[in-house]
Short mmCIF file of C-alpha atoms and ligand atoms in Angstrom, two decimals:
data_model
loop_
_atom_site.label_atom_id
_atom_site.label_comp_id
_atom_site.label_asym_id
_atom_site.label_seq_id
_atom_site.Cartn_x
_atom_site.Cartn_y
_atom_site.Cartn_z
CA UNK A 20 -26.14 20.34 -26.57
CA UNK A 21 -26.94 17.88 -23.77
CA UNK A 22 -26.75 15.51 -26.20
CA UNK A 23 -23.59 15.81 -27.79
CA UNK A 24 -21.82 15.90 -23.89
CA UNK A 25 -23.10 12.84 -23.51
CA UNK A 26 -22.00 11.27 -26.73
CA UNK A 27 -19.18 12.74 -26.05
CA UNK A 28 -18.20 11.49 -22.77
CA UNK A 29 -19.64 8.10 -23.14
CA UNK A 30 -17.00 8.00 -26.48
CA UNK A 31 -14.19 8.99 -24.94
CA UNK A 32 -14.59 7.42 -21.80
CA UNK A 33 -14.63 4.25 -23.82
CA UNK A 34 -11.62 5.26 -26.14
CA UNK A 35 -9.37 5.68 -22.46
CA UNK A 36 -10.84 3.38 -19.89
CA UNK A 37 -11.06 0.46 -22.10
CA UNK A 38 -8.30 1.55 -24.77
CA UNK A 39 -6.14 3.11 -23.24
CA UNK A 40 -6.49 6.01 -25.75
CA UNK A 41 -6.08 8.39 -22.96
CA UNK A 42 -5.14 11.36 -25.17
CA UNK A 43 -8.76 11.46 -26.49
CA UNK A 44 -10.09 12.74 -23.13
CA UNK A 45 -8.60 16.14 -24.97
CA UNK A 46 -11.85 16.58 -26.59
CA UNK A 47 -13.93 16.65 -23.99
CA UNK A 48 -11.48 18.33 -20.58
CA UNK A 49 -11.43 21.63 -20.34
CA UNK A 50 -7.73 23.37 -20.20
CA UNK A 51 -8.22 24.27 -16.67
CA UNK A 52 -9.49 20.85 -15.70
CA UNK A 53 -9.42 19.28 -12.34
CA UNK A 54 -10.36 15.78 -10.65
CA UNK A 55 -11.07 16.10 -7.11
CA UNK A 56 -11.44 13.29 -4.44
CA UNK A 57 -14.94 13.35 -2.91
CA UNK A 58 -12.73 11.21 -0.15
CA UNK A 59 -9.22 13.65 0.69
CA UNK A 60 -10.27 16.52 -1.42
CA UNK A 61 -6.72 15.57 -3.51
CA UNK A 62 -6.74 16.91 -6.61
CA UNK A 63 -5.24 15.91 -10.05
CA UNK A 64 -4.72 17.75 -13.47
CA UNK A 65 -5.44 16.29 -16.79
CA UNK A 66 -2.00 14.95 -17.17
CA UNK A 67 -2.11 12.71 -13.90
CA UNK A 68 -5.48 11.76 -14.38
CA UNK A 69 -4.31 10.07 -17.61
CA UNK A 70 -1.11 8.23 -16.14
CA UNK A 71 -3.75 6.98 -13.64
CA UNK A 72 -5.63 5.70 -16.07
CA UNK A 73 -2.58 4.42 -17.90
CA UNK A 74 -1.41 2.80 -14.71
CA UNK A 75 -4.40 1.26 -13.82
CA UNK A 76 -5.24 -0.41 -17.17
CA UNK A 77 -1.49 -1.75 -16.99
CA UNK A 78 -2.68 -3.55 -13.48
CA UNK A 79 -5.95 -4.38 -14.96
CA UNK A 80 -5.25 -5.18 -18.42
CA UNK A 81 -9.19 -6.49 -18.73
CA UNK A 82 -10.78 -3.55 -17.81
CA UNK A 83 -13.94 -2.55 -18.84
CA UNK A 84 -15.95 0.26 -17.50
CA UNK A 85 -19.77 0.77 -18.12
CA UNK A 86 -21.04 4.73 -17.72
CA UNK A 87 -25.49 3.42 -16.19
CA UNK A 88 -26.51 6.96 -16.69
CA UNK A 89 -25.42 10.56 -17.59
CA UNK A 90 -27.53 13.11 -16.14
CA UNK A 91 -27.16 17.03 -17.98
CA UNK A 92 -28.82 19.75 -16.14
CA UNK A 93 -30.79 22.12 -19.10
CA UNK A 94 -28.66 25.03 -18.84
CA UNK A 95 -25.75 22.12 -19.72
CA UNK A 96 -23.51 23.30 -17.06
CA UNK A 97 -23.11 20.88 -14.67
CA UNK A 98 -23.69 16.88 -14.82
CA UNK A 99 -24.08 13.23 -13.21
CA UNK A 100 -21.67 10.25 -14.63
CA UNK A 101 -22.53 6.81 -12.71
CA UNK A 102 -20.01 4.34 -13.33
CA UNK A 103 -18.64 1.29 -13.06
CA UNK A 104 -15.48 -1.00 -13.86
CA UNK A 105 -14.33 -4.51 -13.77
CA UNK A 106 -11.06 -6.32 -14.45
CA UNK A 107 -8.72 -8.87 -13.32
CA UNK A 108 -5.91 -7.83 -10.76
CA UNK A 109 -2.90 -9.37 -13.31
CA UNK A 110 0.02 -6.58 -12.30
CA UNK A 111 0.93 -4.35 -9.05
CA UNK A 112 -0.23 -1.18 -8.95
CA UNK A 113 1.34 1.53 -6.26
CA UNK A 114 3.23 -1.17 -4.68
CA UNK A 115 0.60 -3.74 -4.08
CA UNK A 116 1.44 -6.85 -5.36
CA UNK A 117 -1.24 -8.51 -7.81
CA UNK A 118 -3.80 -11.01 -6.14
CA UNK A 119 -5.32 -12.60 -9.99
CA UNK A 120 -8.63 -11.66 -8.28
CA UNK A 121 -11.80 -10.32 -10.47
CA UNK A 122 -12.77 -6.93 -8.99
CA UNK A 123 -15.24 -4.77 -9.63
CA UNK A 124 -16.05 -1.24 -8.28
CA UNK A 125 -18.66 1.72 -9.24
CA UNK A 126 -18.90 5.33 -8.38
CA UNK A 127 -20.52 8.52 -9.39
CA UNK A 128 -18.47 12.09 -10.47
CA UNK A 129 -20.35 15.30 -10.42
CA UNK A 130 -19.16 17.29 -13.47
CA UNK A 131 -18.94 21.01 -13.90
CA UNK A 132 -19.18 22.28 -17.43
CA UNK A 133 -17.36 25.71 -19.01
CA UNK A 134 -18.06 25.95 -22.56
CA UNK A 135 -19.08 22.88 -23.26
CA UNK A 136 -16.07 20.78 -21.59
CA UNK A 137 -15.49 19.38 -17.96
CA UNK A 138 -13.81 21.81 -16.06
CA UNK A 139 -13.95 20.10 -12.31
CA UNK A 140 -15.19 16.06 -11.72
CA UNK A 141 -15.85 15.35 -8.30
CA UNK A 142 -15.14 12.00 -8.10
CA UNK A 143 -17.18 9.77 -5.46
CA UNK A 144 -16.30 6.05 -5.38
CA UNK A 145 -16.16 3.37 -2.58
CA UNK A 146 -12.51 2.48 -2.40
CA UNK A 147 -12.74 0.27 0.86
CA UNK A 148 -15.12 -2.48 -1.90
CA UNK A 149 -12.65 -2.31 -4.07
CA UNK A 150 -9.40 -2.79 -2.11
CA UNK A 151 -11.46 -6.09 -0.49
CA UNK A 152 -11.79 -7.28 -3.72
CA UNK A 153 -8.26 -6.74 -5.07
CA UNK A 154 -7.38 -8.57 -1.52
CA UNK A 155 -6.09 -5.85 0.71
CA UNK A 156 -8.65 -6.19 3.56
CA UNK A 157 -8.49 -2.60 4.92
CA UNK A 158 -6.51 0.53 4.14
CA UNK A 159 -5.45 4.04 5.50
CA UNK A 160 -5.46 7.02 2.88
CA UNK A 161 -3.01 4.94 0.63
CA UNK A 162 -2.60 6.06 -2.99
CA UNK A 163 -3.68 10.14 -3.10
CA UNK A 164 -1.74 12.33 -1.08
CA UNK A 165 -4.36 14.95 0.67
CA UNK A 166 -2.88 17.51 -1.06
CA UNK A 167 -5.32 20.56 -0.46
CA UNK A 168 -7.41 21.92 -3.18
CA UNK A 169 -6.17 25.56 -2.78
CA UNK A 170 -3.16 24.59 -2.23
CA UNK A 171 -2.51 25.31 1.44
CA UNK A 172 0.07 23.48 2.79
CA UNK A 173 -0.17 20.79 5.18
CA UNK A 174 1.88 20.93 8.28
CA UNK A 175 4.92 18.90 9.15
CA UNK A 176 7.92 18.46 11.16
CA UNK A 177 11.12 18.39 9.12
CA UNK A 178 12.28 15.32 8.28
CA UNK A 179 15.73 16.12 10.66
CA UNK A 180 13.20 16.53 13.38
CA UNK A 181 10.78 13.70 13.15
CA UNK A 182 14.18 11.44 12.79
CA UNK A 183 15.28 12.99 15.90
CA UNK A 184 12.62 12.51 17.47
CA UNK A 185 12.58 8.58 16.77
CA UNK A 186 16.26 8.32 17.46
CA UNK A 187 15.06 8.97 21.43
CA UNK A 188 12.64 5.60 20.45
CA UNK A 189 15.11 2.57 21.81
CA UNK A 190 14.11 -0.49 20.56
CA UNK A 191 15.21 -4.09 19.94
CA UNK A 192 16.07 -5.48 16.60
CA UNK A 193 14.11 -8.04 14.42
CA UNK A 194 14.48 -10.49 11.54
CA UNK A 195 10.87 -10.70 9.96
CA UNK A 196 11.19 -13.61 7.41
CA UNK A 197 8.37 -15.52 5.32
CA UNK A 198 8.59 -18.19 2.47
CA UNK A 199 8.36 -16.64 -1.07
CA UNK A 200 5.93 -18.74 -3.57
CA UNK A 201 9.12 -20.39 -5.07
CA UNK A 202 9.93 -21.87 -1.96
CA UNK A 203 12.87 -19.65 -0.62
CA UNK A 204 13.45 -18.00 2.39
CA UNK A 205 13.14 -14.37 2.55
CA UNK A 206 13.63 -11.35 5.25
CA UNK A 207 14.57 -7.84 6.71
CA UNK A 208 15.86 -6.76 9.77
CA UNK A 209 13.21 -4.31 11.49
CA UNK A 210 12.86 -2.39 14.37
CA UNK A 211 9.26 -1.21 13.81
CA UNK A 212 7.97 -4.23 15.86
CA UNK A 213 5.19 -3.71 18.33
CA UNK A 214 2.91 -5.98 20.06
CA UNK A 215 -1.03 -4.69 19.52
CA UNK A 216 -2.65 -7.14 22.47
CA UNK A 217 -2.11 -10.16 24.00
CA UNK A 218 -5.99 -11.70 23.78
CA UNK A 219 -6.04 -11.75 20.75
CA UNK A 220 -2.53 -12.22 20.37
CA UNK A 221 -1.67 -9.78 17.56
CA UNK A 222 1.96 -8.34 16.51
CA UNK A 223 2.88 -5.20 14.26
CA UNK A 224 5.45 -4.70 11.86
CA UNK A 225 6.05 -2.34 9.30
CA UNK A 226 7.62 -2.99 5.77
CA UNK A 227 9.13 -0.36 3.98
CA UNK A 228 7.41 -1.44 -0.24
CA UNK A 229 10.81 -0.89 -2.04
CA UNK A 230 12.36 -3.75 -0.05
CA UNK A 231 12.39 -7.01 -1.94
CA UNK A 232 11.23 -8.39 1.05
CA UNK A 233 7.99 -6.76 0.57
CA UNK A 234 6.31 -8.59 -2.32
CA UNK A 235 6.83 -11.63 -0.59
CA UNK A 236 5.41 -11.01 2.97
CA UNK A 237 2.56 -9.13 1.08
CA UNK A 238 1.07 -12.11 -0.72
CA UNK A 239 1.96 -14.76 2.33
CA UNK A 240 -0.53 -16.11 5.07
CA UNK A 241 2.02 -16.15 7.47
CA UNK A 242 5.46 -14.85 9.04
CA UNK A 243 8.21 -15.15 11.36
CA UNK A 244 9.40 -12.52 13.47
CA UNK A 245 12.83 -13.17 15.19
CA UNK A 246 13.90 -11.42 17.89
CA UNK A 247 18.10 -10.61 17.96
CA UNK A 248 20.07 -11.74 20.32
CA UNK A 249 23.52 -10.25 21.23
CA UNK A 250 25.87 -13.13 19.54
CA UNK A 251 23.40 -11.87 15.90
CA UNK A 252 25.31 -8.95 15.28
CA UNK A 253 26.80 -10.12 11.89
CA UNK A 254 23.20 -11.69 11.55
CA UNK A 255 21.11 -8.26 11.46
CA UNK A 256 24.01 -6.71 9.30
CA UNK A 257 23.30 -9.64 6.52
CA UNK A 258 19.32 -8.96 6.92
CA UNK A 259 19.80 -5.79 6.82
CA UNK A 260 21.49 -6.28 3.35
CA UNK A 261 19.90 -6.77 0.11
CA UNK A 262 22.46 -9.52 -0.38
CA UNK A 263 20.34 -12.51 -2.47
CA UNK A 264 20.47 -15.52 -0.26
CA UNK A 265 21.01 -14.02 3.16
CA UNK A 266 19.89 -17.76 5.13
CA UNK A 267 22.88 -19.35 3.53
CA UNK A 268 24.74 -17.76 6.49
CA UNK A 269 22.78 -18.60 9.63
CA UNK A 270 21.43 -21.98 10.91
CA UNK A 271 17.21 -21.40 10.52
CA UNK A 272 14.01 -24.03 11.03
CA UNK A 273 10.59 -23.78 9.93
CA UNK A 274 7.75 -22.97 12.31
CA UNK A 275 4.49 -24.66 12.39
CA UNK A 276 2.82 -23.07 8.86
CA UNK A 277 6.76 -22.90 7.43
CA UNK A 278 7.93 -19.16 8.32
CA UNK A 279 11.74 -19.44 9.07
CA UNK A 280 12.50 -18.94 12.05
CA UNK A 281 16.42 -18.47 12.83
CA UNK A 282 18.70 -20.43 15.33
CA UNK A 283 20.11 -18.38 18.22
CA UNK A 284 17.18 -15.51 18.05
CA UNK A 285 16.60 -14.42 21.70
CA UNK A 286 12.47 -15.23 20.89
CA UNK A 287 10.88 -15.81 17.54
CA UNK A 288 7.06 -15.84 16.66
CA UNK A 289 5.58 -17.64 14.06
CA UNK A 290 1.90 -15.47 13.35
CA UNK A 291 -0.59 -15.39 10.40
CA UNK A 292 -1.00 -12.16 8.29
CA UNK A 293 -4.83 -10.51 9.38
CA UNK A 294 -4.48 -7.29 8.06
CA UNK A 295 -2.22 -4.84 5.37
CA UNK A 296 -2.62 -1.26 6.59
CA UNK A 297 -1.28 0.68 3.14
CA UNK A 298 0.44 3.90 3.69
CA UNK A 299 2.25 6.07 0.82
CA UNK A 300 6.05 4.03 1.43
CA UNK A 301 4.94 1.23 3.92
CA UNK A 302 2.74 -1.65 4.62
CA UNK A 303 1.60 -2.08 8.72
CA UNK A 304 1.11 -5.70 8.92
CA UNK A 305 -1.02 -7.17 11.87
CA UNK A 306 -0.45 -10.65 12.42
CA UNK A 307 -2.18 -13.21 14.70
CA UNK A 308 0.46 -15.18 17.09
CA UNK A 309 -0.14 -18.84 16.41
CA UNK A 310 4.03 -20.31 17.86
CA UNK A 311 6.18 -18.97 19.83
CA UNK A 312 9.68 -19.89 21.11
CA UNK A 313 12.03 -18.36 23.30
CA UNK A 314 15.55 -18.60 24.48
CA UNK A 315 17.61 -18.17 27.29
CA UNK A 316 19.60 -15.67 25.59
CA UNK A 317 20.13 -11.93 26.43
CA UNK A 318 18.37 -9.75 23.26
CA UNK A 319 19.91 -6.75 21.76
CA UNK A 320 18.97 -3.43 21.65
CA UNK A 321 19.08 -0.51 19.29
CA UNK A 322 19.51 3.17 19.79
CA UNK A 323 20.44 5.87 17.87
CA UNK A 324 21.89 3.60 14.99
CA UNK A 325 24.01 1.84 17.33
CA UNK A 326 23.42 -2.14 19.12
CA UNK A 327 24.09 -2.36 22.79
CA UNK A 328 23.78 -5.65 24.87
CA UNK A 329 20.98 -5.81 27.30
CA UNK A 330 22.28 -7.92 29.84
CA UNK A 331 24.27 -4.29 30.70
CA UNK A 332 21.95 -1.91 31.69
CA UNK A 333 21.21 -0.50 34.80
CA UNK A 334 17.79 -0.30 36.31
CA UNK A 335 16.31 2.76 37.27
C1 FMN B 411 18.08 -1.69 12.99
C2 FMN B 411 17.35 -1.71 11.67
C3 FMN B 411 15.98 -1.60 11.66
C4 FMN B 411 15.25 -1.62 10.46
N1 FMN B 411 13.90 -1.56 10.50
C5 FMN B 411 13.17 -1.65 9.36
C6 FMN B 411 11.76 -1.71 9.42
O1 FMN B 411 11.15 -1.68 10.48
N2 FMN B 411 11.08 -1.81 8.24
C7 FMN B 411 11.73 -1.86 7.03
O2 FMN B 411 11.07 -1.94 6.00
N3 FMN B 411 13.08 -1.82 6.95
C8 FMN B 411 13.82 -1.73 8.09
N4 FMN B 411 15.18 -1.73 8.04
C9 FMN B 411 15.85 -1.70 6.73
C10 FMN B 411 15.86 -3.05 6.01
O3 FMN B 411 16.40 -4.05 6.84
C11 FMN B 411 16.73 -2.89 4.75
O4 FMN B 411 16.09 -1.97 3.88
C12 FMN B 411 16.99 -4.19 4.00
O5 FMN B 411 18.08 -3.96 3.10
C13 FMN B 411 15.82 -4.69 3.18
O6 FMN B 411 16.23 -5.85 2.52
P1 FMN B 411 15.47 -6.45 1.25
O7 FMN B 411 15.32 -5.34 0.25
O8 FMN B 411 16.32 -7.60 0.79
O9 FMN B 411 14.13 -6.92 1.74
C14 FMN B 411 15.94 -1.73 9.23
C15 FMN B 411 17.34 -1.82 9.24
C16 FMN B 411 18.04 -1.82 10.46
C17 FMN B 411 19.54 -1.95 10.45
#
């Protein structure tokens, strides 16, 4: 019996992994079956597992994965699979734009057997080596949502409430830019900008993925951030816009390592990307400071979906 598991799962492993033939994992997952994450205890059914797999191979069209060893207890009721795979980064996957870079990762799922099929795989891999090697140097819990094993739900404010929340968050407005590999201009207006330290001299700024901003900033070394003055009104209406060639209507020049950086900001940084925090709809970027420039201009502020003009406030 041990036997034919293994046979078995080394077979149709190969037919979905390396094929694609994901419908063949039938033969061998139990109706019940579930894949849990050693890592956020998320689990998936038999159906998601094979759009992973399906997504995945589209990302890594090369893909080959190698099962080491399979290890059946002798009652055949629970087992070992130590893995591995290796393929070429060619396409995005969840929103992370493809690097070309050869990556390989292994792990290790401890199988549960009901007659004679894999009920529940507890999957342990090391995601951290693997995300290096596709280029993203560090992540948060990024692609599986912790969704509980039992069920249970997790606890959150309503959205209403978390936005209301923010709206009491008053902030200035930014223009975060970068060159895209053809050579154009690019950018978004964002508030999310924070500064992290001053030695080392590191900014924040988060991207929302669906922008078509993000692909862009994602694979560049470096960008601008440019903060709003209050003559840019019209200015952070365009970049807030997913109007094509939004530069064609404001004067710009290129910093040091060529991030635009746009005439008649109230400051603008030029910085070089460090690190690309995932989460499920954003990317954090931390950047290292490497120009600055600022004018003698008075910078706008946002609140509650509204712009007000600093130079009008009264101090406390
Ligand atoms: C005041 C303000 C702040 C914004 N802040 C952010 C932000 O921090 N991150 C983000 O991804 N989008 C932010 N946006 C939304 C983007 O600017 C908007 O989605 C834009 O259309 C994206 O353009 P793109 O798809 O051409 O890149 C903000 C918009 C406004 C008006």
């Amino acid at each position: 019996m041990q036997e034919n598991i293994k046979d078995a799962v080394l077979h149709t492993w190969e037919a979905a992994w390396d094929r694609g033939e994901v419908d063949a994992l039938d033969a061998i997952l139990h109706p019940d079956y579930q894949r849990v994450s050693a890592r956020t205890g998320g689990a998936v059914d038999a159906a998601t597992l094979k759009q992973n797999i399906l997504d995945t191979r589209a990302a890594f069209p090369d893909l080959v994965t190698t099962i080491d060893h399979i290890v059946v207890d002798e009652r055949g009721e629970t087992a070992a699979i130590f893995w591995r795979s290796a393929g070429t980064f060619t396409e995005e996957l969840h929103g992370v734009p493809a690097t070309g870079n050869r990556v390989e990762t292994r792990g290790s799922n401890f199988v549960e057997l009901r007659e004679g099929m894999i009920a529940t795989e507890r999957v342990t891999w090391d995601e951290s080596d693997l995300l290096a090697d596709v280029g993203v140097p560090s992540l948060g819990s990024a692609f599986e949502e912790a969704a509980a094993v039992d069920g249970a739900p997790t606890t959150a404010p309503s959205i209403e409430d978390l936005k209301g929340f923010n709206r009491q968050f008053i902030t200035g407005v930014t223009v975060v830019t970068t060159m895209d590999e053809e050579g154009n201009p690019r950018g978004l207006a964002a508030n999310s900008y924070a500064s992290v330290s001053l030695d080392p001299p590191l900014v924040l700024i988060c991207v929302q993925k669906s922008t078509s901003t993000h692909a862009p900033l994602f694979t560049s070394t470096h960008l601008g951030i440019n903060i709003m003055s209050t003559n840019q009104r019209d200015t952070v209406g365009v970049f807030a816009s997913r109007e094509p060639d939004k530069f064609a209507s404001v004067e710009w020049h290129q910093g040091p390592h060529g991030s635009p950086l746009i005439e008649g900001s109230a400051a603008s940084v030029e910085a070089e990307i460090k690190e690309r925090f995932l989460t499920k709809t954003h990317t954090v970027f931390i950047s290292r400071v490497t120009h600055a420039e600022a004018a003698d201009l008075d910078a706008m502020i946002y609140k509650g979906g509204k712009f007000y003009d600093s130079a009008e406030l009264t101090q406390l």
